[in-house]
Coordinates of C-alpha atoms and ligand atoms in Angstrom, one line a residue:
M60 CA -38.0 -4.5 -22.3
T61 CA -40.0 -6.4 -19.6
K62 CA -40.8 -4.3 -16.6
A63 CA -39.6 -5.6 -13.3
S64 CA -42.4 -6.7 -10.9
P65 CA -42.4 -5.3 -7.3
D66 CA -41.2 -8.8 -6.1
V67 CA -38.2 -8.6 -8.5
I68 CA -37.4 -5.0 -7.4
S69 CA -37.6 -6.1 -3.7
R70 CA -35.5 -9.2 -4.2
A71 CA -32.8 -7.2 -6.1
G72 CA -32.7 -4.7 -3.2
E73 CA -32.4 -7.5 -0.7
L74 CA -29.6 -9.1 -2.7
R75 CA -27.7 -5.8 -3.0
D76 CA -27.9 -5.2 0.7
T77 CA -26.9 -8.7 1.6
I78 CA -23.9 -8.7 -0.8
T79 CA -22.8 -5.2 0.3
E80 CA -22.9 -6.4 3.9
H81 CA -20.9 -9.5 3.0
N82 CA -18.3 -7.3 1.2
Y83 CA -18.1 -5.1 4.2
Q84 CA -17.5 -8.1 6.5
Y85 CA -14.9 -9.5 4.2
Y86 CA -13.0 -6.5 2.9
V87 CA -13.3 -4.0 5.7
L88 CA -13.6 -6.1 8.8
D89 CA -11.5 -9.1 7.5
D90 CA -14.2 -11.3 9.0
P91 CA -16.1 -13.2 6.3
R92 CA -19.6 -14.4 7.4
V93 CA -20.4 -16.7 4.5
P94 CA -18.5 -19.2 2.4
D95 CA -17.4 -18.1 -1.0
A96 CA -19.8 -20.5 -2.7
E97 CA -22.8 -18.9 -1.0
Y98 CA -21.5 -15.4 -1.8
D99 CA -21.1 -16.4 -5.5
R100 CA -24.7 -17.8 -5.6
L101 CA -26.1 -14.5 -4.3
F102 CA -23.9 -12.5 -6.6
R103 CA -25.0 -14.5 -9.7
E104 CA -28.6 -14.2 -8.8
L105 CA -28.3 -10.4 -8.6
Q106 CA -26.4 -10.3 -11.9
D107 CA -29.0 -12.4 -13.6
L108 CA -31.9 -10.2 -12.3
E109 CA -30.0 -7.1 -13.5
A110 CA -29.3 -8.6 -16.9
Q111 CA -33.0 -9.4 -17.3
Y112 CA -34.2 -6.1 -16.0
P113 CA -31.5 -3.4 -16.7
D114 CA -33.7 -0.6 -15.3
I115 CA -33.4 -2.0 -11.7
V116 CA -29.6 -1.3 -11.7
T117 CA -28.5 1.3 -9.2
P118 CA -25.3 3.3 -9.1
D119 CA -24.2 1.6 -5.9
T120 CA -25.0 -2.0 -7.0
P121 CA -22.1 -4.3 -6.0
T122 CA -22.2 -6.0 -9.4
R123 CA -21.1 -2.8 -11.1
R124 CA -17.8 -2.0 -9.3
V125 CA -16.2 -2.5 -12.7
G126 CA -18.1 -0.7 -15.4
A127 CA -18.0 -2.8 -18.6
S128 CA -17.3 0.1 -21.0
V129 CA -16.2 2.8 -18.7
E130 CA -12.7 4.2 -18.9
T131 CA -11.0 6.3 -16.2
T132 CA -11.0 9.9 -17.5
F133 CA -8.2 11.4 -15.4
E134 CA -10.0 14.7 -15.9
E135 CA -8.7 17.6 -13.8
V136 CA -10.4 18.0 -10.5
V137 CA -10.1 21.1 -8.3
H138 CA -10.1 20.1 -4.6
R139 CA -12.8 22.0 -2.6
I140 CA -10.4 21.9 0.3
P141 CA -6.7 21.7 -0.7
M142 CA -5.1 18.3 0.1
L143 CA -2.0 19.7 1.8
S144 CA 1.1 17.7 2.6
L145 CA 2.6 16.9 6.0
D146 CA 5.8 18.4 7.5
N147 CA 8.3 15.7 8.5
A148 CA 10.2 15.2 11.7
F149 CA 13.4 13.1 11.2
S150 CA 14.4 12.8 14.9
D151 CA 12.9 12.7 18.4
E152 CA 14.2 16.2 18.9
E153 CA 12.3 17.5 15.8
L154 CA 9.1 15.9 17.2
R155 CA 9.6 17.6 20.6
D156 CA 10.2 20.9 18.7
F157 CA 6.9 20.4 16.9
D158 CA 5.0 19.8 20.1
R159 CA 6.7 22.8 21.7
R160 CA 5.6 25.0 18.7
V161 CA 2.0 23.7 19.0
K162 CA 1.9 24.5 22.7
D163 CA 3.5 27.9 22.3
R164 CA 1.1 28.9 19.6
L165 CA -1.9 27.7 21.6
K166 CA -0.4 29.2 24.8
A167 CA -1.2 25.9 26.4
S168 CA 0.1 24.9 29.7
D169 CA -1.3 21.4 29.7
D170 CA 0.0 18.6 27.4
I171 CA -1.7 18.4 24.0
E172 CA -3.6 15.3 23.0
Y173 CA -2.6 13.8 19.6
V174 CA -3.9 11.0 17.4
C175 CA -1.0 8.8 16.3
E176 CA -1.6 7.1 12.9
P177 CA 0.6 4.7 11.0
K178 CA 1.7 6.5 7.9
L179 CA 0.8 4.2 5.0
D180 CA 3.0 4.3 2.0
G181 CA 0.5 4.6 -0.7
L182 CA -1.4 7.3 -2.6
A183 CA -3.7 9.9 -1.0
V184 CA -7.1 10.1 -2.5
S185 CA -10.3 12.2 -1.9
L186 CA -13.7 10.6 -2.1
H187 CA -16.9 12.5 -2.4
Y188 CA -20.3 11.1 -1.3
E189 CA -23.5 12.8 -2.2
S190 CA -26.6 11.6 -0.3
G191 CA -24.4 8.7 0.8
V192 CA -23.4 7.6 -2.7
L193 CA -19.8 7.7 -4.0
T194 CA -19.9 10.3 -6.8
R195 CA -16.3 11.3 -7.3
A196 CA -12.8 10.1 -6.5
A197 CA -9.6 12.1 -7.2
T198 CA -5.9 11.8 -6.7
R199 CA -4.1 14.4 -4.6
G200 CA -2.2 15.8 -7.5
D201 CA -0.4 19.0 -6.5
G202 CA -2.7 19.4 -3.5
Y203 CA -5.0 21.9 -5.3
T204 CA -5.8 20.0 -8.5
G205 CA -5.9 16.3 -8.9
E206 CA -7.2 13.8 -11.4
D207 CA -10.6 12.1 -11.6
I208 CA -10.1 8.3 -10.9
T209 CA -13.6 7.4 -9.9
A210 CA -13.9 4.4 -12.2
N211 CA -10.7 2.9 -10.8
I212 CA -11.5 3.7 -7.2
R213 CA -14.9 1.9 -7.5
T214 CA -13.1 -1.3 -8.2
I215 CA -11.4 -1.4 -4.7
P216 CA -13.6 -3.7 -2.6
S217 CA -12.9 -1.8 0.7
V218 CA -14.3 1.4 -0.8
P219 CA -18.0 1.8 0.1
L220 CA -20.1 2.7 -2.9
R221 CA -22.7 3.8 -0.5
L222 CA -22.2 4.9 3.1
R223 CA -23.6 2.7 5.8
G224 CA -26.2 3.9 8.3
D225 CA -29.3 6.1 7.9
N226 CA -28.1 9.4 9.1
V227 CA -25.6 10.2 6.3
P228 CA -24.8 13.9 5.5
E229 CA -25.8 15.4 2.2
L230 CA -22.2 16.0 1.1
V231 CA -19.2 14.5 2.7
E232 CA -15.5 14.1 1.6
V233 CA -13.5 11.3 3.0
R234 CA -9.7 11.1 2.5
G235 CA -7.4 8.2 2.8
E236 CA -4.6 6.3 1.4
V237 CA -4.8 3.6 -1.3
Y238 CA -2.2 1.0 -0.8
M239 CA -1.2 -2.5 -1.7
P240 CA -0.7 -5.0 1.1
R241 CA 2.7 -6.9 1.0
E242 CA 1.1 -10.2 0.2
G243 CA -0.8 -8.9 -2.7
F244 CA 2.2 -7.0 -4.0
E245 CA 4.4 -10.1 -3.9
A246 CA 1.7 -12.2 -5.6
L247 CA 1.3 -9.5 -8.3
N248 CA 5.0 -9.4 -9.0
R249 CA 5.1 -13.2 -9.2
R250 CA 2.3 -13.0 -11.7
L251 CA 4.0 -10.3 -13.8
A252 CA 7.3 -12.2 -13.7
D253 CA 5.6 -15.4 -14.9
K254 CA 4.3 -13.4 -17.9
G255 CA 7.7 -12.0 -18.5
E256 CA 6.5 -8.5 -17.6
K257 CA 8.4 -5.9 -15.5
A258 CA 7.9 -6.3 -11.8
F259 CA 7.1 -3.3 -9.5
V260 CA 9.9 -2.0 -7.3
N261 CA 7.8 -1.6 -4.2
P262 CA 4.1 -1.7 -3.1
R263 CA 3.8 2.0 -3.5
N264 CA 4.8 2.0 -7.1
A265 CA 2.5 -1.0 -7.7
A266 CA -0.4 0.9 -6.1
A267 CA 0.4 4.0 -8.2
G268 CA 0.7 2.0 -11.4
S269 CA -2.6 0.3 -10.7
L270 CA -4.5 3.5 -10.1
R271 CA -3.0 5.0 -13.3
Q272 CA -4.7 2.4 -15.5
K273 CA -7.1 3.7 -18.1
K274 CA -9.0 0.5 -17.9
P275 CA -10.7 -0.1 -14.6
T276 CA -10.8 -3.9 -15.4
V277 CA -7.0 -3.9 -15.0
T278 CA -7.2 -1.9 -11.7
A279 CA -9.9 -4.4 -10.5
R280 CA -7.3 -7.2 -10.7
R281 CA -4.8 -5.4 -8.5
P282 CA -5.0 -6.1 -4.8
L283 CA -5.6 -2.5 -3.6
E284 CA -7.1 -1.4 -0.3
L285 CA -8.2 1.9 1.0
C286 CA -7.7 3.1 4.6
A287 CA -9.5 6.4 5.6
Y288 CA -7.8 9.0 7.7
S289 CA -9.9 12.1 7.6
V290 CA -13.3 13.6 6.9
A291 CA -14.7 17.0 5.8
L292 CA -18.3 17.9 5.8
E293 CA -20.1 20.6 3.9
D294 CA -22.2 21.2 7.0
E295 CA -19.5 21.8 9.6
S296 CA -22.0 22.0 12.4
R297 CA -22.2 18.2 12.1
L298 CA -18.5 17.7 12.7
P299 CA -17.6 16.1 16.0
A300 CA -15.3 17.8 18.5
T301 CA -12.2 15.7 17.8
H302 CA -10.4 14.0 14.9
W303 CA -10.7 10.7 16.8
E304 CA -14.5 10.9 16.8
G305 CA -14.4 11.8 13.1
L306 CA -12.5 8.6 12.5
Q307 CA -15.0 6.6 14.4
Q308 CA -17.8 8.2 12.3
V309 CA -15.9 7.3 9.1
S310 CA -15.5 3.7 10.4
A311 CA -19.3 3.6 11.1
W312 CA -19.9 4.7 7.5
G313 CA -18.2 1.5 6.3
F314 CA -14.6 2.5 5.8
R315 CA -11.5 0.6 6.9
I316 CA -9.6 2.7 9.5
N317 CA -6.2 1.7 10.8
P318 CA -6.6 -0.5 13.9
E319 CA -3.1 0.7 15.1
M320 CA -4.3 4.2 15.6
R321 CA -4.1 5.5 19.2
R322 CA -4.2 8.6 21.2
A323 CA -1.2 10.1 23.0
T324 CA -0.8 13.0 25.3
G325 CA 2.4 15.1 25.1
A326 CA 5.6 14.5 23.2
K327 CA 6.9 11.7 25.5
D328 CA 3.8 9.6 24.9
C329 CA 4.0 10.3 21.2
L330 CA 7.6 9.1 21.1
Q331 CA 6.5 5.9 22.9
A332 CA 3.9 5.4 20.2
Y333 CA 6.6 5.9 17.6
N334 CA 8.8 3.2 19.2
E335 CA 5.9 0.8 19.6
L336 CA 4.9 1.2 16.0
M337 CA 8.5 0.8 14.9
D338 CA 8.7 -2.5 16.7
K339 CA 5.5 -3.7 15.0
R340 CA 6.5 -2.4 11.5
A341 CA 7.9 -5.6 10.1
S342 CA 4.9 -7.7 11.2
L343 CA 2.3 -5.4 9.7
P344 CA 0.7 -6.8 6.5
Y345 CA 1.3 -3.4 4.7
E346 CA 4.2 -1.0 4.5
I347 CA 4.4 2.2 6.5
D348 CA 7.1 4.8 6.3
G349 CA 6.4 6.6 9.6
I350 CA 3.8 7.8 12.0
V351 CA 1.6 10.8 11.8
F352 CA 0.7 12.9 14.9
K353 CA -2.4 15.1 14.6
V354 CA -3.7 17.4 17.2
N355 CA -6.9 15.7 18.3
S356 CA -9.2 18.7 19.0
L357 CA -10.6 20.2 15.8
A358 CA -11.0 23.6 17.6
L359 CA -7.3 23.6 18.3
Q360 CA -6.6 22.5 14.8
Q361 CA -8.5 25.5 13.5
Q362 CA -6.7 27.8 15.8
L363 CA -3.3 26.5 14.6
G364 CA -4.2 26.7 10.9
F365 CA -1.7 26.2 8.1
V366 CA 1.7 27.4 7.1
S367 CA 2.6 27.4 3.4
R368 CA 1.4 24.0 2.2
A369 CA 1.2 22.0 5.5
P370 CA -1.1 22.1 8.5
R371 CA 0.6 23.4 11.7
W372 CA -1.4 20.7 13.7
A373 CA 0.2 17.6 12.2
I374 CA 3.6 16.1 11.6
A375 CA 4.9 12.9 10.1
Q376 CA 7.8 11.3 12.0
K377 CA 9.7 9.1 9.5
F378 CA 11.0 5.6 10.0
P379 CA 14.3 4.4 8.5
A380 CA 14.1 4.0 4.8
Q381 CA 13.5 0.6 3.3
E382 CA 15.2 1.3 0.0
E383 CA 18.6 2.8 -0.6
L384 CA 21.1 3.0 -3.4
T385 CA 24.3 1.0 -3.4
V386 CA 26.8 -0.6 -5.7
I387 CA 27.1 -4.3 -6.7
E388 CA 30.7 -5.2 -6.1
D389 CA 30.4 -8.9 -7.1
V390 CA 27.9 -11.6 -7.7
E391 CA 28.5 -15.0 -6.2
F392 CA 26.5 -18.2 -6.4
Q393 CA 25.1 -19.9 -3.3
V394 CA 24.2 -23.5 -3.4
G395 CA 21.4 -24.8 -1.3
R396 CA 21.1 -28.4 0.1
T397 CA 18.9 -29.4 -2.8
G398 CA 21.5 -28.2 -5.3
A399 CA 19.6 -25.1 -6.3
I400 CA 22.0 -22.3 -7.0
T401 CA 21.1 -18.7 -6.1
P402 CA 23.0 -15.7 -7.2
V403 CA 23.9 -13.4 -4.4
A404 CA 24.9 -9.8 -4.9
R405 CA 27.8 -8.6 -2.8
L406 CA 27.1 -5.0 -2.0
K407 CA 28.9 -1.9 -0.9
P408 CA 27.5 -2.0 2.7
V409 CA 24.5 0.2 3.0
F410 CA 22.2 1.1 5.9
V411 CA 18.7 0.1 4.9
G412 CA 15.6 -0.9 6.8
G413 CA 17.4 -0.3 10.1
V414 CA 20.4 -2.6 9.5
T415 CA 23.6 -2.6 7.5
V416 CA 23.2 -4.8 4.4
S417 CA 26.1 -6.2 2.4
N418 CA 24.4 -9.1 0.6
A419 CA 21.2 -9.2 -1.4
T420 CA 19.5 -12.0 -3.2
L421 CA 19.2 -11.9 -7.0
H422 CA 16.9 -15.1 -6.8
N423 CA 17.9 -16.7 -10.1
M424 CA 19.4 -16.1 -13.6
D425 CA 16.0 -15.0 -15.0
E426 CA 15.9 -12.3 -12.4
I427 CA 19.4 -11.1 -13.3
Q428 CA 18.3 -10.9 -16.9
R429 CA 15.1 -9.2 -16.1
L430 CA 16.8 -6.6 -13.9
G431 CA 19.7 -6.3 -16.4
V432 CA 22.2 -6.4 -13.5
R433 CA 25.9 -6.1 -14.1
I434 CA 28.7 -6.0 -11.6
G435 CA 29.6 -2.4 -10.9
D436 CA 26.0 -1.2 -11.3
T437 CA 24.3 1.1 -8.9
V438 CA 21.1 -0.5 -7.7
F439 CA 18.1 0.0 -5.5
V440 CA 18.3 -2.3 -2.5
R441 CA 15.2 -3.0 -0.6
R442 CA 14.8 -4.5 2.8
A443 CA 11.3 -4.5 4.0
G444 CA 10.3 -6.3 7.2
D445 CA 12.2 -9.4 8.0
V446 CA 12.6 -10.5 4.4
I447 CA 15.9 -10.9 2.7
P448 CA 17.4 -7.8 1.2
Q449 CA 16.6 -7.7 -2.6
V450 CA 18.0 -5.9 -5.6
V451 CA 15.0 -4.3 -7.2
K452 CA 16.2 -2.0 -9.8
V453 CA 19.3 -1.0 -11.7
V454 CA 20.0 2.7 -12.2
A455 CA 21.0 2.6 -15.8
E456 CA 22.4 6.1 -16.0
R457 CA 25.0 5.3 -13.3
R458 CA 26.5 2.2 -15.1
P459 CA 30.3 2.6 -15.2
D460 CA 32.2 1.8 -18.4
N461 CA 33.8 -1.2 -16.8
A462 CA 30.6 -2.9 -15.6
R463 CA 30.8 -6.7 -16.1
E464 CA 28.2 -9.2 -17.1
V465 CA 27.3 -11.8 -14.5
Q466 CA 28.7 -15.2 -15.5
L467 CA 27.3 -18.5 -14.5
P468 CA 29.6 -20.7 -12.5
T469 CA 31.6 -22.9 -14.8
P470 CA 30.6 -26.6 -14.2
A471 CA 33.1 -29.5 -14.2
P472 CA 33.5 -30.8 -17.8
Y473 CA 32.1 -34.2 -16.8
A474 CA 28.8 -33.0 -15.4
S475 CA 25.8 -31.4 -17.1
P476 CA 23.7 -28.8 -15.4
I477 CA 19.9 -29.2 -15.3
L478 CA 18.5 -26.0 -16.6
C479 CA 15.0 -25.2 -15.4
R480 CA 12.9 -22.4 -16.7
S481 CA 13.2 -20.1 -13.8
R482 CA 16.1 -21.5 -11.9
V483 CA 19.4 -23.1 -12.6
K484 CA 19.8 -26.4 -10.8
W485 CA 23.0 -28.2 -10.5
W486 CA 23.6 -31.7 -9.1
P487 CA 25.7 -31.5 -6.0
A488 CA 28.4 -33.4 -7.8
V489 CA 28.9 -30.5 -10.1
L490 CA 29.9 -28.3 -7.1
A491 CA 33.3 -29.9 -6.9
G492 CA 34.0 -28.4 -10.2
C493 CA 33.0 -24.8 -9.2
S494 CA 35.7 -22.3 -8.8
A495 CA 36.4 -20.9 -5.3
R496 CA 34.4 -17.8 -6.0
H497 CA 31.4 -19.8 -6.9
S498 CA 31.7 -22.2 -4.0
A499 CA 28.9 -23.3 -1.8
R500 CA 30.1 -21.2 1.0
R501 CA 27.3 -19.5 3.0
P502 CA 27.8 -15.7 2.7
S503 CA 28.5 -13.9 5.9
G504 CA 26.3 -11.0 7.1
T505 CA 22.6 -10.9 7.2
M506 CA 21.7 -13.8 4.9
P507 CA 19.7 -16.7 6.4
P508 CA 20.2 -20.2 5.0
A509 CA 19.4 -20.7 1.4
R510 CA 16.3 -22.9 1.8
H511 CA 14.4 -19.9 3.1
W512 CA 14.9 -17.7 0.1
T513 CA 15.9 -19.5 -3.1
Ligands
LIG892 C1 -1.1 8.3 5.7 N1 -0.4 8.4 4.6 O1 -1.3 7.2 6.3 C2 -2.3 11.5 6.5 N2 -1.6 9.5 6.3 O2 -3.2 13.7 6.9 C3 -2.3 9.6 7.5 N3 -1.6 10.7 5.7 C4 -2.5 12.9 6.2 N4 -2.7 10.9 7.6 C5 -3.2 14.9 6.4 N5 -2.6 8.6 8.3 C6 -2.5 14.9 5.2 C7 -2.0 13.6 5.1

């Protein structure tokens, strides 16, 4: 093997730093600094050098996020500090009770300062960095023991393989949530549907399924992100005084932290943060299922301690659920202006995503087949953000004996339907032949015009 010259070693180091910086700008700050073509040239140059001189490869090189032959081990990992869960508050009153308990326990007369964090709906993970390099990533598991998912976590571009900055501690553990942004989730489901594979019910399941892969090459193709929300140091004397400052430190090390985080003093301010985040919920590019309030002072957190499996210094206040169960009472066919026919499920009304929903799109006949929907089925209905409510899963165990198959509308005998691969199209002339139940009537309720969602 040819030994790399000092010039080659130096150029490889320069390329690694430049590419790592571009990755940070792109994946963490969402602010790319170079066009893709330039990035690709740099990446290829580094790949070529490393192929020619394998001994210059470092554990944190950006070319090796996906190890060629490495498989995720899922070996058992005991958490040095347990990854406990959060208590929930389901109403404003329960949040006020929480704040009262905190103040009573601390014998505080002044209002308490909290950090308010969007509660991402993903999977909690723990990342260990030794001398600044990512050495181990684990799932939360039961809070005490998780699974080693290092090879999969390395494929997530917003996870730093090396901490930024010079003054990094010897051993640090960063915790956060791995999640799949809405756009990536929808693109992934489209891709799976095109291949005739089963789609994921929601972004959380998609993120979980992606992390559970044995082959990191599969995980690498999934649009996952990591958002950090806490830090623990071996050398506690290096911890800042507040959780907020800890988050700023984590951000400086190169992690994505949530830009919606803010501080609030007292329960009233917290409830205002809850309402403001609720108003923003639909417009965020990722799903959240609530807001987490954490006592900001680490000294006060320590004083409060833990009860059973949850910290006394934090609580999650939940948002209305975006998925509920209901029953399909009928399926009708809605005809758009272009003649495209969309099956619409008439549902037993259900409160989901903050509104009462009585219709949900079934998209097309392929989708009905893929889901295996029958009239009478109990189904998961999902309404996330401002999108049309969707039927995402049939609960097979709850199928009644009299469940009926969904029938296509019967066309007039003189007209022939045009059957496309993924959608049934009918010429408008055919509509005259449709029965009343399959008429072009626009369904009442929450559905916008067909052209937005067929
Ligand atoms: C989420 N899911 O976004 C925590 N979380 O803190 C945030 N989860 C958490 N914090 C301690 N922002 C345990 C869990």
